[in-house]
Amino acid sequence: MGNPSEVSSAHRLSDAPGGGTIAGFVLDDHGVLSAWSASAEELFGYSAADVIGQSAVALWPEAFTEYSGSTQVSLSGHPAVVDLPGRCPAEVAFRTTQLLGTGGSSSEGSMVIAAPVTLSAGTEGQAILEALFTQAPIGIAVYDRNLHFVRINAALERMHGFPAEQALGRPISDVLPGLDARAIEGRVKRVLETREPIINAVHHGRTPAEPDRDHVWNVSSVVLTGPDGNVLGVTDLIIDITERHQTRERLSLLGEAAVRIGTTLDVERTAEELVDMLVPQLADVATIDLLDSVLDGAEPGPMGAGPVLLRCLARKAVNTVVIGGAPPPGELQNYPPNSPHVQCLVDSQPRLIPALDPDTEWLRDSSDLRIQVMREYGVDSLILVPLRARDTTLGLVHLYRARHTDPFEPDDLVLTQDIVARAAVCVDNARRYTNEHRAALTLHASMLPRSVADQSAVEVAHHYQPSRVHAGVSGDWFDVIPLSGARVALVVGAVPGTGFQAAACMGHICSAVRTLAQLDLAPDELLGQIDDMVPRLLEREHSSGSGPAPVVEALMGSTCLYAVYDPVSRRCVMASAGHPSPAIVGRDGAVSFPDLPTNRPLGLGDPVFEPLEVELAEGSTVVLCSQNVLRHADKSDALTARLSTVIAGHSRPLDVTCRSITDLIAPHLTVEGGLAVLLARTHSLNSEKVATWTVPPVPAAVGDMRSLVLRQLDQWDLEGLAFTTELIVSELITNAIRYGHDPIQLRLVLDRTLICEVSDTASTAPHIRRAASTDEGGRGLFLVAQCSHRWGTRHAPAGKTIWAEQILDPVGSGEVAAQTGAS
């Protein structure tokens, strides 16, 4: 640069009007600055001494690249714009004008006008529009009033895979046949008519850019108007939200799966819920195969090298033709050993096969009808996921897609694994419940009588109504127990709760009742013994240091009703431990409820169970229920009236009446309440089948009693039992005379067996023993046991009765007599 003092004043330009906004300087024919204005000095920061004599190309190479006089004008008539951040605060625009000599002679250089760039509103809008159509990542489409494309930006070209020059002037349906053109045109037309924008409309479809994959777009439409307010067209702003939409759909599907899968504790129902979730949301075909042992509730073992027994539990397809020819659910499945299905089960690793090769060995060689049908349908994409819970494989889930849908992707496999993992827990819970439930059912069924033992005292009908939870396992039970002397015990009870614990608790009580019943205890004594058993069980559990087991705790509060009916006296003695009174229906149909003290339930600290004795007419019906629904406080209650009508129906068979009562009561039970109903229609033994004698307390009376017994057997045509009966009567009467107290009574009862009973008022009972060869006595009860089918002792409030029963089989009795005589 030269010294400023050396610059001639001729080289300085005066400022233009309004100085400070426009700067000017002059270039000679060689592009060298020859004149410099004060405004230029202010704009660029250079003094005249700094720039005079300098080349414009050197100072501003962006604007003066190849200076050649009059050609120094920017393209398209626009000024050249240069960013000079180092010397001035803004962009600068240059415009060059040729200077002519006098009379239009040759050029004397150029006049350059420079000014800071300030965009006008129109210029700014143009710049923004250009940026949107060339650089914006969102798709932009402009339609005219005839719904034809008039402009498309570069992003939309990439999205749709359709060149802009081929789309302009054409309708939507011609440009993008893979989309729902009717819906798009309807939306654009609505914006044209209403001038109201439509924001975030969603469209699905396929485009030439990716013809094999579905896409989802978010579209917002606004109307275009001119300066005069007239509508020119509509602009669409389009964003591809396929991945976001798929993520949202997957999360929604996971949430829905958590709600819809596992609504029951049933393995088959859970599998059906799983396939309903997978088809059609995720696959065209879905199949759930479970190991055969899982369906039985068993614990599945490890996978070995041998064949894997899988049973199809549920399947679903968009097109039912695919599964129409396949074996129905429940059939065993046979997969080739080299198939990915078997490999997936063995190594417990999922498989994703985006495209199935039809020439794959396991596909080509498979004779499975299902695989053949799927090949014909065009299935070519496969996902396999082992159904695992608690590190145990329960089965296999396999999904298929046909060629007309997108092949499976890794994200689909992840989603399937998440859904299957949740379903596996539900299946395993159902399996474990099935196992526990079957054990509880087995235990419960073992406690209930499968058939009532032969006896003549009552005609019996019974029915068990399961509860509506835990698949019907509750603590409701009943029993019919034949007793000595042709009597029968009727028992009904209820244990609090449901499930395995209730069934196990019921087993405790049932076993105790049956055992104590064989001792011929009175009803109140029997309940007292059971009531005493409950705290002893609790004490035993506490003494173990682990606290009472839930099964034992459930015994507390159990109820029981025990009744003994004697067909000879037609009297029924009953006692209750917190259980409601039975209903008694006379032959005339009248229903009554005995005033039986209910007392407290078992184990609650009340050892007294007051009995009640009632006389029942021939043909009376005793109705016992495990729930207190027979008797309501309101006697006018409609249910009570209907029950009375049903119970009083003597014209119907007893089992029909029993079922009618159950059907009437069942809707009024609680959700957890089961119901055991026992009906007993009484019979009596007429006097011709009972013979009773008073025995004098002298040894000589034994012979007289034998004679009376033999005469009675002749009347009953039981001569074949004469010898054994004579022996039994002799031994029992001898013991009563020797060890008992007056009065002594002998009774013969002819029922299904011949019953011999000897009663006295002594409370002590004889005991059987094996006599030594040197003993003179002690063989009496041993002989009684050998001659009878069964024998025993029962106690009364005053005294005891020794009884013995013989089967009404003369041939068998003769054999016993011969054996006894020989001994």
Short mmCIF file of C-alpha atoms in Angstrom, two decimals, residues 155-336:
data_model
loop_
_atom_site.label_atom_id
_atom_site.label_comp_id
_atom_site.label_asym_id
_atom_site.label_seq_id
_atom_site.Cartn_x
_atom_site.Cartn_y
_atom_site.Cartn_z
CA ALA A 155 -37.25 -34.89 0.13
CA LEU A 156 -40.62 -36.03 -1.21
CA GLU A 157 -38.96 -37.37 -4.33
CA ARG A 158 -36.75 -39.52 -2.14
CA MET A 159 -39.69 -40.66 0.01
CA HIS A 160 -41.87 -41.69 -2.92
CA GLY A 161 -39.17 -42.71 -5.36
CA PHE A 162 -40.89 -40.76 -8.14
CA PRO A 163 -39.14 -37.99 -10.17
CA ALA A 164 -40.69 -34.55 -9.87
CA GLU A 165 -40.74 -33.95 -13.63
CA GLN A 166 -42.89 -37.06 -14.12
CA ALA A 167 -45.30 -36.13 -11.33
CA LEU A 168 -46.04 -32.49 -12.19
CA GLY A 169 -49.44 -31.95 -13.72
CA ARG A 170 -50.68 -35.44 -12.84
CA PRO A 171 -53.24 -36.56 -10.20
CA ILE A 172 -52.28 -38.42 -7.04
CA SER A 173 -53.67 -41.77 -8.17
CA ASP A 174 -51.41 -41.75 -11.25
CA VAL A 175 -48.27 -40.87 -9.36
CA LEU A 176 -48.73 -43.09 -6.28
CA PRO A 177 -51.02 -46.05 -7.01
CA GLY A 178 -49.85 -47.83 -3.82
CA LEU A 179 -51.54 -45.23 -1.60
CA ASP A 180 -55.16 -44.61 -0.78
CA ALA A 181 -55.58 -41.85 -3.38
CA ARG A 182 -59.25 -41.39 -2.55
CA ALA A 183 -58.47 -40.56 1.08
CA ILE A 184 -55.66 -38.16 0.13
CA GLU A 185 -57.74 -36.36 -2.49
CA GLY A 186 -60.64 -36.13 -0.05
CA ARG A 187 -58.43 -34.48 2.53
CA VAL A 188 -56.96 -31.98 0.01
CA LYS A 189 -60.40 -31.18 -1.35
CA ARG A 190 -61.69 -30.55 2.18
CA VAL A 191 -58.89 -28.05 2.80
CA LEU A 192 -59.67 -26.28 -0.49
CA GLU A 193 -63.33 -25.98 0.35
CA THR A 194 -63.07 -25.00 4.01
CA ARG A 195 -59.72 -23.19 3.93
CA GLU A 196 -59.14 -24.82 7.33
CA PRO A 197 -55.84 -26.67 7.79
CA ILE A 198 -55.78 -30.38 8.60
CA ILE A 199 -52.98 -31.24 10.98
CA ASN A 200 -51.33 -34.62 11.57
CA ALA A 201 -53.43 -36.79 9.30
CA VAL A 202 -52.04 -40.33 9.05
CA HIS A 203 -51.71 -42.30 5.80
CA HIS A 204 -50.48 -45.84 5.20
CA GLY A 205 -49.25 -47.45 2.04
CA ARG A 206 -46.38 -48.38 -0.24
CA THR A 207 -44.46 -46.27 -2.72
CA PRO A 208 -42.14 -47.00 -5.67
CA ALA A 209 -39.22 -46.17 -3.35
CA GLU A 210 -39.91 -49.32 -1.25
CA PRO A 211 -42.66 -51.32 -2.94
CA ASP A 212 -42.30 -54.28 -0.52
CA ARG A 213 -42.64 -52.37 2.72
CA ASP A 214 -45.52 -50.53 4.35
CA HIS A 215 -44.89 -46.96 5.44
CA VAL A 216 -46.77 -44.54 7.65
CA TRP A 217 -46.78 -40.79 7.05
CA ASN A 218 -47.93 -37.86 9.12
CA VAL A 219 -49.42 -35.22 6.79
CA SER A 220 -50.47 -31.63 7.51
CA SER A 221 -52.32 -29.67 4.82
CA VAL A 222 -52.72 -25.89 4.48
CA VAL A 223 -54.39 -23.79 1.79
CA LEU A 224 -52.37 -21.48 -0.48
CA THR A 225 -53.84 -18.04 -1.23
CA GLY A 226 -52.64 -15.24 -3.51
CA PRO A 227 -52.25 -11.53 -2.63
CA ASP A 228 -55.80 -11.00 -3.79
CA GLY A 229 -57.12 -13.68 -1.39
CA ASN A 230 -57.97 -16.19 -4.08
CA VAL A 231 -57.22 -19.86 -3.36
CA LEU A 232 -54.34 -21.10 -5.48
CA GLY A 233 -53.98 -24.63 -4.14
CA VAL A 234 -52.94 -26.75 -1.15
CA THR A 235 -49.56 -27.56 0.33
CA ASP A 236 -48.87 -30.87 2.10
CA LEU A 237 -46.09 -31.19 4.65
CA ILE A 238 -45.21 -34.89 4.90
CA ILE A 239 -43.12 -36.65 7.57
CA ASP A 240 -42.29 -40.38 7.46
CA ILE A 241 -43.20 -41.72 10.92
CA THR A 242 -42.95 -45.41 10.08
CA GLU A 243 -40.42 -46.25 12.78
CA ARG A 244 -42.14 -44.10 15.37
CA HIS A 245 -45.50 -45.65 14.46
CA GLN A 246 -44.09 -49.18 14.68
CA THR A 247 -42.55 -48.42 18.07
CA ARG A 248 -45.85 -47.04 19.31
CA GLU A 249 -47.69 -50.08 17.91
CA ARG A 250 -45.25 -52.45 19.58
CA LEU A 251 -45.61 -50.74 22.94
CA SER A 252 -49.38 -50.76 22.55
CA LEU A 253 -49.30 -54.44 21.65
CA LEU A 254 -47.18 -55.21 24.71
CA GLY A 255 -49.57 -53.32 26.94
CA GLU A 256 -52.55 -55.09 25.42
CA ALA A 257 -50.83 -58.46 25.82
CA ALA A 258 -50.30 -57.81 29.52
CA VAL A 259 -54.05 -57.30 29.89
CA ARG A 260 -55.42 -59.96 27.56
CA ILE A 261 -53.07 -62.90 28.18
CA GLY A 262 -53.46 -64.91 31.35
CA THR A 263 -57.01 -63.98 32.30
CA THR A 264 -57.61 -67.55 33.51
CA LEU A 265 -55.59 -70.33 35.08
CA ASP A 266 -56.28 -72.59 32.13
CA VAL A 267 -53.40 -73.65 29.88
CA GLU A 268 -55.47 -74.02 26.71
CA ARG A 269 -57.27 -70.72 27.18
CA THR A 270 -53.96 -68.93 27.78
CA ALA A 271 -52.56 -70.36 24.53
CA GLU A 272 -55.65 -69.17 22.65
CA GLU A 273 -55.25 -65.68 24.10
CA LEU A 274 -51.64 -65.65 22.91
CA VAL A 275 -52.45 -66.52 19.29
CA ASP A 276 -55.25 -63.96 19.32
CA MET A 277 -52.65 -61.33 20.19
CA LEU A 278 -50.19 -62.43 17.52
CA VAL A 279 -52.63 -62.67 14.57
CA PRO A 280 -53.08 -60.45 12.63
CA GLN A 281 -51.18 -57.78 14.57
CA LEU A 282 -47.82 -59.47 14.11
CA ALA A 283 -48.18 -62.50 11.87
CA ASP A 284 -50.38 -64.14 9.24
CA VAL A 285 -50.21 -67.50 11.01
CA ALA A 286 -49.37 -68.34 14.63
CA THR A 287 -49.15 -71.74 16.30
CA ILE A 288 -48.58 -72.65 19.95
CA ASP A 289 -47.16 -76.12 20.63
CA LEU A 290 -46.68 -77.33 24.18
CA LEU A 291 -44.78 -80.29 25.51
CA ASP A 292 -47.17 -83.13 26.15
CA SER A 293 -46.29 -83.29 29.84
CA VAL A 294 -47.16 -79.61 30.38
CA LEU A 295 -50.82 -80.20 29.56
CA ASP A 296 -50.99 -82.72 32.39
CA GLY A 297 -49.55 -80.19 34.83
CA ALA A 298 -46.28 -82.09 35.21
CA GLU A 299 -42.88 -80.46 35.48
CA PRO A 300 -41.22 -80.64 32.03
CA GLY A 301 -37.80 -82.23 31.98
CA PRO A 302 -34.69 -81.27 29.99
CA MET A 303 -34.64 -81.71 26.24
CA GLY A 304 -32.79 -84.83 25.19
CA ALA A 305 -31.55 -86.22 21.92
CA GLY A 306 -34.66 -88.32 21.43
CA PRO A 307 -37.95 -87.30 19.82
CA VAL A 308 -39.76 -84.31 21.26
CA LEU A 309 -43.47 -84.84 21.90
CA LEU A 310 -45.25 -81.60 21.11
CA ARG A 311 -48.98 -81.15 21.08
CA CYS A 312 -50.60 -78.31 19.15
CA LEU A 313 -52.63 -76.34 21.65
CA ALA A 314 -53.83 -73.34 19.63
CA ARG A 315 -53.42 -71.89 16.16
CA LYS A 316 -54.82 -68.99 14.21
CA ALA A 317 -54.43 -67.62 10.68
CA VAL A 318 -55.61 -64.62 8.74
CA ASN A 319 -56.59 -67.01 5.96
CA THR A 320 -58.27 -70.09 7.39
CA VAL A 321 -57.29 -72.07 4.28
CA VAL A 322 -53.75 -72.22 5.65
CA ILE A 323 -54.78 -74.22 8.71
CA GLY A 324 -57.93 -75.78 7.31
CA GLY A 325 -56.18 -78.95 6.16
CA ALA A 326 -53.89 -79.23 9.16
CA PRO A 327 -54.62 -81.56 12.10
CA PRO A 328 -56.82 -79.92 14.73
CA PRO A 329 -55.40 -78.67 18.04
CA GLY A 330 -54.67 -81.45 20.44
CA GLU A 331 -52.84 -83.62 17.92
CA LEU A 332 -49.22 -84.56 18.42
CA GLN A 333 -46.85 -82.65 16.11
CA ASN A 334 -43.99 -84.24 14.21
CA TYR A 335 -41.20 -81.94 13.06
CA PRO A 336 -38.15 -83.12 11.11
#
